[in-house]
XYZ file of N, CA, C and O in Angstrom:
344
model
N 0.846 -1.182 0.000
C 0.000 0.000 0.000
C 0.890 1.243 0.000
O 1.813 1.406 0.798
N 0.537 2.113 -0.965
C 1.211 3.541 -1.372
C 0.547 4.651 0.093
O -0.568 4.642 0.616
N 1.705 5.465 0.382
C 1.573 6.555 1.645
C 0.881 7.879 0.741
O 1.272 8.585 -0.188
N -0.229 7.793 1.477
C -0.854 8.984 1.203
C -0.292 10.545 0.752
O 0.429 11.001 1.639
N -0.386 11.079 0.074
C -0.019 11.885 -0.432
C 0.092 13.425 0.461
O 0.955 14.299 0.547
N -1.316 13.207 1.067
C -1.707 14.566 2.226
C -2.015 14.091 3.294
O -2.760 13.115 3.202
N -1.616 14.521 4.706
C -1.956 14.194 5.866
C -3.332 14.772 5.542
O -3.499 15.910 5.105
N -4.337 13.859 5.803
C -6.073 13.541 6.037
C -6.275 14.584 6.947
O -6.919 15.576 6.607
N -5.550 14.410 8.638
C -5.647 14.886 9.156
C -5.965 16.744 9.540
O -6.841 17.327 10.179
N -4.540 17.272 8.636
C -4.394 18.766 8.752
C -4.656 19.483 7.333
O -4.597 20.702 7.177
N -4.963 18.523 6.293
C -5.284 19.101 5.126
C -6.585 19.977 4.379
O -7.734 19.537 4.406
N -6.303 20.985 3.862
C -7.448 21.565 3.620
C -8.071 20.651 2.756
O -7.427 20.044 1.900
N -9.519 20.481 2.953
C -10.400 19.371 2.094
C -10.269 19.800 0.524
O -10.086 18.877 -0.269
N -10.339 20.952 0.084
C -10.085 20.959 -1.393
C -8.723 20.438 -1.307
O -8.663 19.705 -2.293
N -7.653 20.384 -0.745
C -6.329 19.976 -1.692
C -6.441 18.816 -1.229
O -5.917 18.276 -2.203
N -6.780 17.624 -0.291
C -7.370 16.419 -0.681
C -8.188 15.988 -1.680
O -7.985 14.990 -2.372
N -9.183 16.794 -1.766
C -10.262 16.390 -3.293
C -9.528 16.004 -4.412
O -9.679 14.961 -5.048
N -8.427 17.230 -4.699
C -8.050 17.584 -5.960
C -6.859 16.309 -5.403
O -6.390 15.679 -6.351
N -6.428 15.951 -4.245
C -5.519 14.861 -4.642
C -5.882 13.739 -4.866
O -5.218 13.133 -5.707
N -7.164 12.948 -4.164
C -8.052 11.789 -4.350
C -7.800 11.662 -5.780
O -7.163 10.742 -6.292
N -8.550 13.023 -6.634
C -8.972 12.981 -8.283
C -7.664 12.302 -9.039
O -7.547 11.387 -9.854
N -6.682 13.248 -8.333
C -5.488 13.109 -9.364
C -5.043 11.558 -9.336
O -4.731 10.946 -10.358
N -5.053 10.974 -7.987
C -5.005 9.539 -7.855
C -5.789 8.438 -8.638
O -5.339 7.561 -9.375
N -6.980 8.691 -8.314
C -7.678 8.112 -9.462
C -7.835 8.019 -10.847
O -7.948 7.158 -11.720
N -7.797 9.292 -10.709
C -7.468 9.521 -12.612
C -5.912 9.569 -12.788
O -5.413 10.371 -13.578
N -5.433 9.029 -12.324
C -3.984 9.056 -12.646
C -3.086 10.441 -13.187
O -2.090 10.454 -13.910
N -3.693 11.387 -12.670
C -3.249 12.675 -13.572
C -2.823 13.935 -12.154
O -3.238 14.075 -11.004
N -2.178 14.389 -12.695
C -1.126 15.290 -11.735
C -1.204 16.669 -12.060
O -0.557 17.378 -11.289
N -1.771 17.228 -12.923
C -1.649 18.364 -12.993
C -3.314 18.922 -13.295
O -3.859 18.888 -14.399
N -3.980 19.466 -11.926
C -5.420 19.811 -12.056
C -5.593 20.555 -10.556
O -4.862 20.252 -9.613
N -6.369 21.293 -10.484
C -6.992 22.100 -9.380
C -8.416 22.186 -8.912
O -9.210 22.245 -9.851
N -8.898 22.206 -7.841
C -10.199 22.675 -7.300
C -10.967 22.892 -8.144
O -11.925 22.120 -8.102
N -11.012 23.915 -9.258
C -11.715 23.979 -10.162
C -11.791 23.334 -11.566
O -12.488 23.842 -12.444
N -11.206 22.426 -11.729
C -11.613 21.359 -12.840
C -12.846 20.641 -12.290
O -13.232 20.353 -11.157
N -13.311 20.465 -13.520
C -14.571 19.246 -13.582
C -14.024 17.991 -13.927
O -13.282 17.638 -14.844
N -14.822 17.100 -12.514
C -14.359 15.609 -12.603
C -14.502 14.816 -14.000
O -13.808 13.853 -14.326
N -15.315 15.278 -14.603
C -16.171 14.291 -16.235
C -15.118 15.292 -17.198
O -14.714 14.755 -18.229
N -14.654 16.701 -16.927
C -13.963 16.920 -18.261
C -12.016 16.720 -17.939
O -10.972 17.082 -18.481
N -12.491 15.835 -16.589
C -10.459 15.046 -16.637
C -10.364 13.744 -17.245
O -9.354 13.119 -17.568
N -11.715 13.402 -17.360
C -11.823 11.903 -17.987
C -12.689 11.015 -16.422
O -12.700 9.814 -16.150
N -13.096 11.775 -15.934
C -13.765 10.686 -14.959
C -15.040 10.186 -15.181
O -15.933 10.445 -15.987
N -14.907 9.446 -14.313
C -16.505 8.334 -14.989
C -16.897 7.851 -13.323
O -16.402 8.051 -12.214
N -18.139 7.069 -13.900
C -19.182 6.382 -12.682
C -18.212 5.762 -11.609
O -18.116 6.213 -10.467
N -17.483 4.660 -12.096
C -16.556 3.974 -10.880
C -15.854 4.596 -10.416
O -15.628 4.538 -9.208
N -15.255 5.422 -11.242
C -13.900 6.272 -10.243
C -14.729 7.194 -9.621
O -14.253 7.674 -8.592
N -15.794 7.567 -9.935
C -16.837 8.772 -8.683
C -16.999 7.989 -7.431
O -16.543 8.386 -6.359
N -17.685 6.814 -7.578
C -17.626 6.036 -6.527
C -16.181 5.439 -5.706
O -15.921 5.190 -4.529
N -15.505 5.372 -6.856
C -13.907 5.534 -5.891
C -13.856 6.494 -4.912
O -13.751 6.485 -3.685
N -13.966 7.408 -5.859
C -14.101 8.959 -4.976
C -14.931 9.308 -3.899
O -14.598 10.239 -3.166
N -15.651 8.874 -3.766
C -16.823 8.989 -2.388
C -16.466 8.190 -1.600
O -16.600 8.475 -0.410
N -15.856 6.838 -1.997
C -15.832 5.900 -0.580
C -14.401 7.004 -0.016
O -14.452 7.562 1.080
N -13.443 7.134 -0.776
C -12.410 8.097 -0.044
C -13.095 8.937 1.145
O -12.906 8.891 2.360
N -13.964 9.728 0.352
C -14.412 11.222 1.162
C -15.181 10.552 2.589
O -15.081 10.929 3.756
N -16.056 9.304 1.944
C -16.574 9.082 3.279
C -15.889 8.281 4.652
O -16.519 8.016 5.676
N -14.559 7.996 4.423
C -13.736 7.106 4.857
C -13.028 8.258 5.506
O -13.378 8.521 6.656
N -11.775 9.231 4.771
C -11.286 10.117 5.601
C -12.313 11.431 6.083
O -11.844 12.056 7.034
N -13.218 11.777 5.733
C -13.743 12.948 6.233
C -15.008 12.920 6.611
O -15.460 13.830 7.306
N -15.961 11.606 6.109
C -16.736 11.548 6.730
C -18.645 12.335 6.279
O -19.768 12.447 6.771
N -17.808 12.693 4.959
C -18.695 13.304 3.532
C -19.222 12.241 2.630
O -18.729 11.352 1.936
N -20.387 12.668 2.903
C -21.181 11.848 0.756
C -20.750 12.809 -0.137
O -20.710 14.011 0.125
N -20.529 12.468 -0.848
C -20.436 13.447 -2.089
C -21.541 13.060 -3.135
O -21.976 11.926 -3.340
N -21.912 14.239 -3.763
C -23.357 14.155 -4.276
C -22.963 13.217 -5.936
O -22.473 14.186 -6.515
N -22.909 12.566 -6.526
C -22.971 12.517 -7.481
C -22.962 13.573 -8.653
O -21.975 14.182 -9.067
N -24.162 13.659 -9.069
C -24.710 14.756 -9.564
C -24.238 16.276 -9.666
O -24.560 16.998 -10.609
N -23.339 16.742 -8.463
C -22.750 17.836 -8.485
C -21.628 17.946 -9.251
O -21.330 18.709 -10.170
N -20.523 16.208 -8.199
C -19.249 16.289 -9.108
C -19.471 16.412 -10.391
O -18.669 17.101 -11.020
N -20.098 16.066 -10.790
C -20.401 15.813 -12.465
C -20.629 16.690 -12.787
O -19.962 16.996 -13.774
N -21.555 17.673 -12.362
C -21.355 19.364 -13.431
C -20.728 20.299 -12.790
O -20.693 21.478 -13.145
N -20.240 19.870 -11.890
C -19.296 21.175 -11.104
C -18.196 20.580 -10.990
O -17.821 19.446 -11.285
N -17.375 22.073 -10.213
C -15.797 21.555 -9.793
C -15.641 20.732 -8.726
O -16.456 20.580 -7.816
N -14.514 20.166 -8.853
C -14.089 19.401 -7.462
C -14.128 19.971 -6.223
O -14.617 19.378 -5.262
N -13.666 21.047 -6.156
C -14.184 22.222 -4.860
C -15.495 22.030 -4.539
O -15.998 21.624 -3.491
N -15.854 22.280 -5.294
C -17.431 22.717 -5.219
C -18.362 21.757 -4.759
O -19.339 22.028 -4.060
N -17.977 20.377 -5.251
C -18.469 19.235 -5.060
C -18.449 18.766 -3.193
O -19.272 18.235 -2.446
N -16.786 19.404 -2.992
C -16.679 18.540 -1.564
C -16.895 19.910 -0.856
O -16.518 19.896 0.316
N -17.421 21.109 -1.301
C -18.110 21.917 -0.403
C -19.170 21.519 -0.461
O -19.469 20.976 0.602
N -19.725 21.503 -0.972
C -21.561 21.108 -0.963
C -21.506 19.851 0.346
O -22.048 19.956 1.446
N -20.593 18.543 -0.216
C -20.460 17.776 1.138
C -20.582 17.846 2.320
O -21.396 17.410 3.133
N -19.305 18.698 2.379
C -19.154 19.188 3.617
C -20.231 20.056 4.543
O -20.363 20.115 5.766
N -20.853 20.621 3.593
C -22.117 21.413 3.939
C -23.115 21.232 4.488
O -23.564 21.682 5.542
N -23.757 20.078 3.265
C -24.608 18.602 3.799
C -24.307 17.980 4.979
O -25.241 17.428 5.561
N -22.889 17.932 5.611
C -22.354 16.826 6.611
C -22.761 17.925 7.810
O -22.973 17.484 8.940
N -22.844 19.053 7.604
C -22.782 20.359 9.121
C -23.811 20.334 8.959
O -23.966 19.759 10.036
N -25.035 20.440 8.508
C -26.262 20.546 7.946
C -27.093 19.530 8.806
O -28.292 19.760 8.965
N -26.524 18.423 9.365
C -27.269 17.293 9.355
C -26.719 16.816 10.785
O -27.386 16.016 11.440
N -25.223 17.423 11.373
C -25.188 17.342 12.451
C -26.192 17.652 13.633
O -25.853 17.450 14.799
């Protein structure tokens, strides 16, 4: 097993997002504001992507958002939802 890239712990949740993505999609050069579907992402790697978020942080991530919005945007809405519901 490969060492995480960002301490989970002290990391701001967008530069985890944007590192999850880059992991999955195998791609290294992208930011907060790219869209997950125009890096090449698809259905499984979204669901890659959510079990992450819900594993270290404890977020759903909406489907539907990642997909027409940015990666930011996506794990704000999460995060939002997650304070929302506390």
């Amino acid at each position: 097993m490969t060492q995480p890239i960002i301490d989970t712990q002290s990391a701001n949740p967008d530069d985890l997002a944007v590192a999850w993505v880059g992991e999955v999609l195998e791609e290294s050069d992208l930011s907060a504001q790219d869209n997950f579907l125009d890096l090449g992402g698809h259905s499984v790697l979204a669901l890659e992507l959510s079990e992450r978020a819900k594993k270290n942080l404890g977020v759903d991530l909406d489907m539907q958002i990642l997909f027409e919005r940015s990666i930011g945007e996506a794990l704000a809405d999460a995060v939002a939802r997650a304070r929302t519901t506390k």
